[in-house]
Amino acid sequence: NMDNILTANDQYLKQLDSKTSVEFFRDLIWAEAARIGIPPSKVNVSSRINVADGGVDATIYADNIALQPGGLFEEGNNSYQIKAGDSFKPQNKSIIQKELFDKKVPSAKNLAPEVKSCLEQNGKYVIVCFGLDLIELERKKAIGYIKEFLNDCGFATPKVDIWSINNLKGFIQKYPALVLQTNH
C-alpha cells in the first residue's frame, strides 16, 4: 500500500456525514476557484443541509473562463448534489428517479427546480458521492439513467456526471491542506 500522509484517505471521506461532506466539498471548490481566479462571490455552498435545496447543494458560476472539460468545474453554471454515506446507490434507476423528481412522476414539471435551472443555462449537473467508490460500470449506468430521465424532460444533451471517492481523491490531491485534513 503506497498511501502516505500526502494521499487522501478513503476512510475519512466515507465516514463524513451530510453536513461535513458539504463543508469539505465547499473547501475543495473554494480552493479550486481561488487557483483558477474565480471570485468567492461566484461560489454558493450553504451549510444549511436541512432546507429544501431544489436538488442542488453547491453551485459555482465559472463565467467567461475557458476551462478544460472534466475538471472540478467547467465554464458556465456547475451544480452539485452531494451525497454522504453508502446508502445512496446511483446505479439503481429508482434512486436516480427519486433524486431528480422526489416522489413525483418523472416529468419536466416535476424535475428538481435547481437541477432544471442549471440545465436550462446549459450548465453541468454532478452528483458527488462521498460514501461510495463506484466502478466504471456502476458510474456509466448511473450517468445513463440521469441522461435518460433528462432526455425525457426535453434536455437533448445534458452535461451530467457522477463522482465517487476515486474522483474526489484526484481533485483533492492538488491541495495538501485538504489531503492532510483527510489524514487528521
Backbone as a ProteinNet text record, in pm:
[ID]
protein_1_A
[PRIMARY]
NMDNILTANDQYLKQLDSKTSVEFFRDLIWAEAARIGIPPSKVNVSSRINVADGGVDATIYADNIALQPGGLFEEGNNSYQIKAGDSFKPQNKSIIQKELFDKKVPSAKNLAPEVKSCLEQNGKYVIVCFGLDLIELERKKAIGYIKEFLNDCGFATPKVDIWSINNLKGFIQKYPALVLQTNH
[TERTIARY]
84.2	0	88.5	76.3	163.3	104.8	-6.9	-66.8	22.5	26.2	100.9	25.5	89	23.2	-17.8	44.6	11.4	-83.6	-152.8	-255.9	-388.2	-489	-621.5	-672.1	-729.2	-771.5	-918.1	-939.7	-1074.9	-1166.1	-1113.8	-1196.1	-1249.3	-1166.4	-1210.3	-1328.3	-1315.8	-1421.3	-1549.4	-1534.3	-1650.4	-1730	-1662.5	-1732.2	-1792.2	-1771.8	-1829.3	-1981.4	-2046.2	-2192.1	-2233.5	-2363.5	-2413.8	-2352.5	-2350.4	-2300.6	-2150.5	-2072.5	-1926.9	-1884.3	-1959.1	-1924	-1949.8	-2059.9	-2088	-1978.9	-1939.1	-1835.2	-1700.3	-1668	-1542	-1544.3	-1656.8	-1669.2	-1659.5	-1719	-1709.3	-1562.9	-1486.1	-1343.8	-1270.1	-1305.5	-1242.5	-1273.9	-1401.5	-1430.4	-1384.3	-1378.7	-1318.9	-1171.5	-1100.9	-957.5	-937.6	-1016.4	-1003.9	-1042.9	-1148.3	-1191.2	-1079.3	-1018.3	-908.9	-791.4	-760	-647.9	-671.3	-795.4	-828.8	-856.1	-889.3	-917.9	-1065.8	-1149	-1293	-1320.6	-1386.7	-1410.4	-1506.9	-1488	-1574.5	-1723.2	-1753.3	-1893.4	-1962.6	-1883.2	-1939.3	-1960.6	-1928.2	-1942	-2050.4	-2147.4	-2250.5	-2264.8	-2229	-2243.3	-2291.7	-2419.1	-2473.8	-2454.6	-2424.5	-2415.3	-2553.3	-2656.5	-2792.9	-2846.2	-2809.6	-2840.8	-2982.4	-3052.6	-3187.5	-3298.2	-3263.6	-3366.3	-3383.6	-3500.6	-3525.8	-3431	-3347.6	-3243.2	-3268.7	-3381.8	-3412.7	-3324.9	-3262.5	-3181.6	-3034.7	-2991.4	-2852.3	-2798.1	-2678.5	-2613.3	-2508.3	-2450.9	-2340.9	-2351.3	-2318.7	-2319.8	-2197.9	-2137.3	-2030.8	-2055	-2041.8	-2056.1	-1917.1	-1869.2	-1737.6	-1758.8	-1807	-1843	-1720.1	-1722.9	-1619.1	-1478	-1466.1	-1335.2	-1322.7	-1225.4	-1207.3	-1145.4	-1220.1	-1173.1	-1179.1	-1086.6	-1086.3	-1206.1	-1276.5	-1382.8	-1323.5	-1403.1	-1358.1	-1295.6	-1283.6	-1227.8	-1333.8	-1296.4	-1388.9	-1507.4	-1484	-1592.8	-1552.8	-1655.8	-1637.2	-1693.3	-1668.8	-1719.5	-1871.8	-1924.8	-2069.2	-2115	-2241.1	-2302.9	-2269.1	-2220.1	-2192.2	-2269.3	-2353.5	-2435.5	-2408.4	-2399.6	-2361.4	-2462	-2498.2	-2576.5	-2479.8	-2465.3	-2365.4	-2434.6	-2381.8	-2437.4	-2331.5	-2369.5	-2279.4	-2323.3	-2233.1	-2267.2	-2279.3	-2303.5	-2304.6	-2443.3	-2547.8	-2683.1	-2737.3	-2682.8	-2724.1	-2659.3	-2741.3	-2688.1	-2729.6	-2649.8	-2690.3	-2700.8	-2648.2	-2659.3	-2798.2	-2886	-3025.3	-3113.7	-3187.1	-3270.1	-3367.7	-3428.3	-3526.5	-3463	-3337.6	-3264.6	-3242.8	-3204.6	-3185.1	-3319.6	-3423.6	-3556.6	-3596.4	-3577.1	-3611.7	-3526.8	-3400.5	-3310.3	-3355.4	-3399.1	-3436.6	-3579.5	-3669.4	-3812.8	-3877.9	-3799.1	-3850.1	-3945.8	-4066.8	-4159.2	-4262.6	-4236.5	-4332.8	-4306.7	-4403.4	-4391.5	-4283.7	-4193.9	-4090.3	-4150.2	-4122.7	-4165.7	-4087.4	-4083.4	-4011.7	-4066.4	-4196.8	-4264	-4218.2	-4190.4	-4155.5	-4005.2	-3923.8	-3777.9	-3736.6	-3643.5	-3593.7	-3559.3	-3614.7	-3605.2	-3463.3	-3370	-3233.4	-3157.2	-3191.7	-3134.1	-3182.9	-3313.1	-3373.7	-3310.1	-3295.9	-3235.5	-3092.9	-3015.4	-2877.7	-2875.7	-2960.1	-2961.4	-3016.9	-3111.5	-3165.3	-3058.5	-2958.5	-2845.4	-2730	-2759.4	-2657.9	-2543.8	-2579.5	-2479.6	-2455.9	-2367	-2333.1	-2385	-2452.4	-2508.2	-2429	-2378.8	-2295.9	-2348	-2362.9	-2391.7	-2257.9	-2225.4	-2096.7	-2121.7	-2066.5	-2090.4	-1967.5	-1974.3	-1862.3	-1847.3	-1956.2	-1950.6	-1929.2	-1913.4	-1904.5	-1777.1	-1731.2	-1620.3	-1670.4	-1736.2	-1802.5	-1702.7	-1732.3	-1656.4	-1714.7	-1642.9	-1685.5	-1821.8	-1849.4	-1978.3	-2093.6	-2078.2	-2181.8	-2197.1	-2085.4	-2086.1	-2155.9	-2121.4	-2183.8	-2334	-2372.4	-2513.7	-2588.3	-2532.8	-2594.9	-2605.7	-2498.9	-2499.9	-2604.8	-2613.7	-2713.4	-2855.1	-2883.2	-3016.7	-3046.9	-2950	-2970.5	-3002.9	-2921.7	-2941.7	-3077	-3114.5	-3243.7	-3359.5	-3357.6	-3463.1	-3462.1	-3343	-3333.4	-3371.5	-3338.3	-3382.7	-3535	-3599	-3745.4	-3803.8	-3723.4	-3767.4	-3736.3	-3682.9	-3657.8	-3514.9	-3423.5	-3282.5	-3210.3	-3184.2	-3131.2	-2989.5	-2903.8	-2763.9	-2720.1	-2780.2	-2745.1	-2601.4	-2533.6	-2398.3	-2415.2	-2388.1	-2404.8	-2287.3	-2267.5	-2163.6	-2197.1	-2129.4	-2137.4	-1993.9	-1960.7	-1827.1	-1838.7	-1739.9	-1730.9	-1590.5	-1555.9	-1429.8	-1308.5	-1301.3	-1180.8	-1167.7	-1278.8	-1273.8	-1236.4	-1301.7	-1273.7	-1126.2	-1068.1	-926.2	-839.3	-874.6	-798.8	-805.9	-923.7	-939.8	-869.9	-878.7	-822.9	-670	-609.3	-463.4	-387.5	-446.9	-379.4	-360.4	-435.6	-439.7	-392	-262.5	-205.6	-284.3	-337.6	-413.2	-535.9	-604.5	-722.1	-681.8	-571.6	-521.5	-490	-421.2	-384.6	-509.8	-612.6	-738.6	-795.6	-784.8	-838.9	-756	-634.6	-545.5	-535.1	-623.6	-623.8	-484
-118.2	0	124.3	205.4	321.2	448.5	437.8	556.7	610.8	742.2	807.5	932	1015.8	1135.6	1231.4	1220.2	1307.1	1240	1136.6	1070.1	1086.4	1133.2	1149.7	1014.3	1014.5	892.1	859.5	744.2	698.4	689.1	631.5	606.3	737.1	840.7	971.5	1020.4	1013.7	1061.8	980.5	848.7	759.6	787.6	831.3	847.6	986.4	1077.8	1211.8	1205.9	1285.3	1292	1398.8	1420.1	1514.3	1652.9	1703.7	1839.5	1850.1	1755.9	1766.8	1737.5	1654.8	1631.4	1757.8	1828	1954.1	2056.7	2064.8	2159.9	2126	1998	1957.1	1991.6	1963.4	1995	2146	2223.6	2370.2	2414.2	2358.8	2393.3	2357.7	2243.4	2199.6	2295.5	2332.7	2420.7	2564.4	2607.1	2738.7	2738.4	2631.7	2622.2	2623.7	2545.6	2538.3	2671.8	2734.7	2864.7	2967.9	2969.9	3064	3037.4	2910.3	2872.4	2922.2	2911.9	2947.1	3096.9	3163.1	3305.8	3339.2	3248.5	3273.4	3331.7	3447.9	3509.6	3427.3	3434.7	3359.9	3393.6	3511.9	3550.3	3463.8	3392.6	3305.1	3162.5	3138.7	3005.8	3012.7	2921.2	2917.2	2774.7	2756.8	2627.2	2654.1	2634.7	2660	2538	2564.4	2455.4	2414.7	2485.9	2456.1	2337.9	2219.3	2099.5	2047.9	2101.4	2050	2138.2	2229	2309.1	2256.6	2274.4	2231.3	2306.7	2232.5	2297.2	2287.4	2232.7	2222.6	2121.8	2031.4	1926.2	1960.5	2073.2	2116.6	2166	2118	2160.2	2267.5	2271	2363.5	2410.7	2537.3	2593.1	2682.2	2674.3	2768.1	2818.3	2949	3011.5	3046.9	2969.9	2993	3060.1	3184.7	3256.3	3310.8	3302	3361.7	3318.1	3193.7	3138.6	3007	3001.9	2879.9	2772.4	2666.6	2558.1	2427.1	2339	2206.5	2126.2	2056.9	1966.5	1857.5	1810.7	1700.9	1746	1877.3	1926.4	1934.3	1993.9	2009.3	2094.3	2191.8	2262.5	2303.9	2335.5	2374.7	2514.8	2574.1	2708.6	2710.1	2815.7	2828.9	2786.4	2743.8	2703.7	2557.9	2533.1	2397.4	2376.9	2274	2247.2	2106	2093.1	1965.9	1924.4	1797.1	1736.8	1646.8	1669.2	1597.1	1491.2	1369.6	1255.9	1198.6	1179.9	1119.4	976	897	760.1	668.2	540.7	442.1	389.1	452	401.2	451.6	561.7	616.4	531.8	463.5	373.3	426.2	513.8	578.9	483.5	362.5	266.4	202.6	241.1	194.6	304.5	272.3	370.6	440.2	366.3	425.3	530.4	511.2	607.6	738	727.1	845.3	916.4	839.2	897.8	979	922	991.7	1117.4	1109.9	1224.7	1341.1	1309.6	1413.9	1464	1376.6	1411	1396.1	1366.8	1338.5	1220.1	1230.9	1117	1140.8	1238.8	1274.1	1194.9	1199.4	1134.4	1206.6	1131.8	1196.8	1279.1	1408.4	1499	1627.8	1708.1	1836.1	1923.5	1918.5	1999.6	1958.6	1829.3	1777	1767.4	1803.1	1796.7	1895.1	1852.8	1939.4	2076.3	2184	2316	2367.7	2341.5	2391.2	2307.4	2179.9	2096.1	2148.6	2175.7	2228.6	2362.5	2450.7	2582.2	2568.2	2481.2	2456.2	2413.2	2315.7	2260.7	2360.2	2442.9	2545.7	2648.6	2662.4	2753	2677.6	2558.5	2472.3	2441.5	2432	2403.7	2255.1	2224.1	2085.1	2047.8	1932.9	1880.8	1756.6	1757.3	1646.2	1597.2	1466.7	1406.8	1358.2	1406.2	1376.3	1281.4	1160.4	1055.6	1037.1	1088.6	1078.2	938.6	863.1	733.9	614.7	638.8	529.6	538	423.5	417.3	335.5	403.5	335.3	279.3	160.1	108.7	174	168.3	237.1	189.6	61.8	7.5	73.4	85.9	148.3	296.4	361.4	504.8	528.4	448.3	462	437.3	337.5	304	423.1	481.7	595.3	715.8	747	859.2	833.9	710.2	672.2	697.2	661.9	684.8	833.9	912.1	1057.1	1114.6	1078.5	1130.7	1087.3	964.1	912.3	995.1	1018.5	1099.3	1242.3	1299.4	1438.4	1451.9	1350.6	1349.5	1353.8	1273.2	1268.9	1402.9	1485.6	1618.3	1726.2	1684.4	1780.5	1830.6	1775.8	1814.6	1711	1750.3	1654.7	1608.5	1701	1666.3	1726.8	1677.6	1734.5	1700.2	1797.4	1772.8	1725.1	1597.5	1539	1448.7	1426.4	1333.2	1281.5	1173.2	1117.7	1097.5	1151.2	1131.3	1054.2	969.2	899.3	920.2	845.9	867.5	872.2	783.5	783.2	913.3	973.4	1102.9	1213.6	1212	1313.3	1315.2	1196.9	1190.5	1259.8	1243.1	1309.1	1460.3	1512.2	1657.3	1708.6	1631.5	1671.4	1672.8	1580.4	1563.1	1692.4	1786.5	1913	2001.9	1974.6	2065.7	1997.9	2014	1946	1969.9	2089.7	2116.4	2026.3	2004.4	1916.7	1770.8	1731.7	1594.1	1568.6	1663.5	1646.5	1639.6	1715	1710.2	1567.8	1500	1363.3	1265.1	1305.6	1220.1	1266.6	1358.8	1415.7	1462.9
0	0	0	-105.3	-122.6	-60	10.1	71	181.1	190	297	339.2	419	470.9	359.2	242.1	129.2	29.9	76.5	-3.5	69.4	-3	59.1	109.4	228.7	295.4	264.5	197.3	161.4	284	392	510.5	568.9	566.4	616.3	533	400.9	312	330.9	346.2	360.6	487.3	594.4	722.7	741.6	646.9	660.9	656	741.8	736.8	635	621.7	520.7	537	658.6	682.3	655	707.6	690.1	546.2	475	334.1	251.4	280	210.7	243.9	370.8	411.5	348.4	341.7	279.2	129.7	64.5	-78.3	-100.7	-10.1	-18.8	-13.8	80.1	89.8	-38.9	-96.2	-220.9	-335.3	-352.4	-466	-441.1	-315.4	-287.1	-326.6	-291.3	-324.8	-475.8	-547.2	-693.4	-757.5	-707.7	-761.2	-743.4	-625.7	-599.2	-692.7	-714.8	-801.5	-944.1	-990.9	-1128.3	-1143.5	-1032.5	-1038.2	-1042.9	-993.8	-985.2	-846.7	-839.8	-708.7	-622.1	-489.5	-398.1	-414.9	-465.8	-486.1	-591.1	-671.8	-775.8	-725.2	-596.4	-535.5	-429.5	-436.1	-332.4	-280.5	-153.7	-87.5	53.9	76.5	209.4	298.6	425.4	524.7	574.5	531.1	575.1	494.4	537.8	459.5	479.2	577.9	604.9	549	457.4	391	248.9	192.4	55	-36.7	-110.2	-190.3	-340.3	-379.8	-521.9	-594.8	-520.4	-581.8	-598.1	-539.7	-556.5	-422.3	-384	-259.5	-282.5	-402.2	-431.2	-575.5	-597.4	-732.2	-749.6	-866.1	-900	-1041	-1056.6	-1188.1	-1237.8	-1333.8	-1392.4	-1527.9	-1521.6	-1644	-1715.6	-1847.1	-1931.6	-1895	-1849.6	-1818.3	-1894.7	-1984.4	-2063.6	-1974.6	-1949.3	-1863.4	-1940.2	-1911.4	-1972.9	-1923.4	-2014.2	-1967.5	-1877.7	-1783.7	-1697.9	-1567.8	-1547.9	-1423.1	-1315	-1203.9	-1092.1	-1135	-1221.6	-1285.9	-1425.2	-1504.2	-1642.5	-1659.9	-1773.6	-1798.6	-1785.2	-1724	-1706.8	-1569	-1560.1	-1434.6	-1403.9	-1284.4	-1237.6	-1108.2	-1104.9	-986.8	-937.1	-804.4	-742.7	-636.7	-640.8	-533	-457.6	-329	-250.6	-165.7	-174.3	-101.2	-7.6	117.8	216.1	240.4	295.1	332	212.1	239.6	130.9	97.9	152.4	124.7	-8.9	-59.4	-188.7	-297.7	-379	-483	-620.7	-681.3	-806.2	-925	-910.7	-1020.5	-1025	-929.9	-929.8	-986.4	-1090.7	-1159.6	-1065.8	-973	-881.4	-789.9	-755.2	-669.9	-747.5	-874	-959.4	-979	-1000.8	-1018.5	-894.8	-776.5	-652.3	-636.3	-674.5	-663.3	-751.6	-872.2	-968.6	-951.9	-907.1	-905.8	-768.9	-667.5	-533.9	-546.7	-496.6	-506.4	-615.6	-701.7	-806.5	-934.4	-1023.3	-1154.2	-1235.4	-1299.3	-1379.8	-1494.8	-1492.7	-1598.9	-1584	-1689.8	-1685	-1571.9	-1552.3	-1449	-1308.7	-1290.1	-1157.9	-1132.2	-1231.8	-1215.3	-1104.8	-1019.8	-911.8	-970.5	-913.2	-975.9	-999.9	-908.5	-929.6	-1032.9	-1044.2	-1149.5	-1284.6	-1291	-1412.8	-1451.5	-1355.6	-1379.1	-1433.5	-1373.7	-1418.3	-1564.7	-1599	-1734.5	-1835.8	-1793.3	-1882.4	-1919	-1832.5	-1859.9	-1927.4	-1978.3	-2039.4	-1942.6	-1814	-1712.3	-1695.4	-1602.3	-1574.5	-1436	-1428.7	-1303.8	-1263.4	-1140.1	-1092.1	-957.8	-944.7	-814.1	-758.6	-638	-574.1	-458	-466.5	-366.1	-277.9	-155.8	-62.8	-3.9	5	73.4	-17.5	-146.6	-243.6	-325.1	-371.5	-465.1	-584.2	-677.1	-788.6	-889.8	-938.7	-1052.5	-1178.5	-1287.7	-1409.7	-1459.4	-1447.6	-1490	-1413.3	-1280.5	-1197.4	-1233.4	-1254.2	-1287.1	-1420.9	-1521	-1654	-1647.1	-1568.5	-1552.7	-1492.5	-1385.7	-1317.8	-1411.3	-1482.9	-1577.7	-1685.7	-1731.2	-1831.3	-1782.8	-1657.3	-1601.6	-1590.1	-1545.2	-1534.5	-1672.4	-1771.4	-1907.4	-1963.5	-1938.7	-1986.6	-1929.9	-1798.1	-1735.6	-1789.9	-1805.1	-1851	-1998.2	-2079.4	-2219.5	-2224.2	-2138	-2132	-2087.8	-2019.7	-1974.1	-2078.3	-2194.2	-2300.9	-2311.6	-2232.4	-2242.6	-2329.2	-2454.2	-2552.3	-2519.7	-2478.3	-2449.4	-2315.5	-2206.3	-2075.5	-2036.3	-1974.2	-1921.3	-1778	-1755.2	-1622	-1588.8	-1460.8	-1419.2	-1280.4	-1243.5	-1108.3	-1063.8	-948.8	-893.2	-763.2	-739.9	-612.4	-556.8	-454.9	-383.5	-474.9	-574	-657.9	-736.6	-778.8	-847.9	-749.6	-632.5	-530.6	-493	-475.2	-438.1	-542.6	-669.7	-776.7	-767.4	-733.3	-718.6	-592.5	-484.5	-354.7	-357.6	-431.7	-430.6	-457.6	-532.7	-565.1	-444	-337.1	-223.4	-95.5	-63	53.8	183.3	203.9	327.5	336.6	222.3	223.4	239.1	175.5	191.1	338.3	399.7	541.3	629.3	594.5	669.6	667.1	553.2	543.8	625	660.8	739.9	884	925.1	1061.7	1101.2
[MASK]
++++++++++++++++++++++++++++++++++++++++++++++++++++++++++++++++++++++++++++++++++++++++++++++++++++++++++++++++++++++++++++++++++++++++++++++++++++++++++++++++++++++++++++++++++++++++

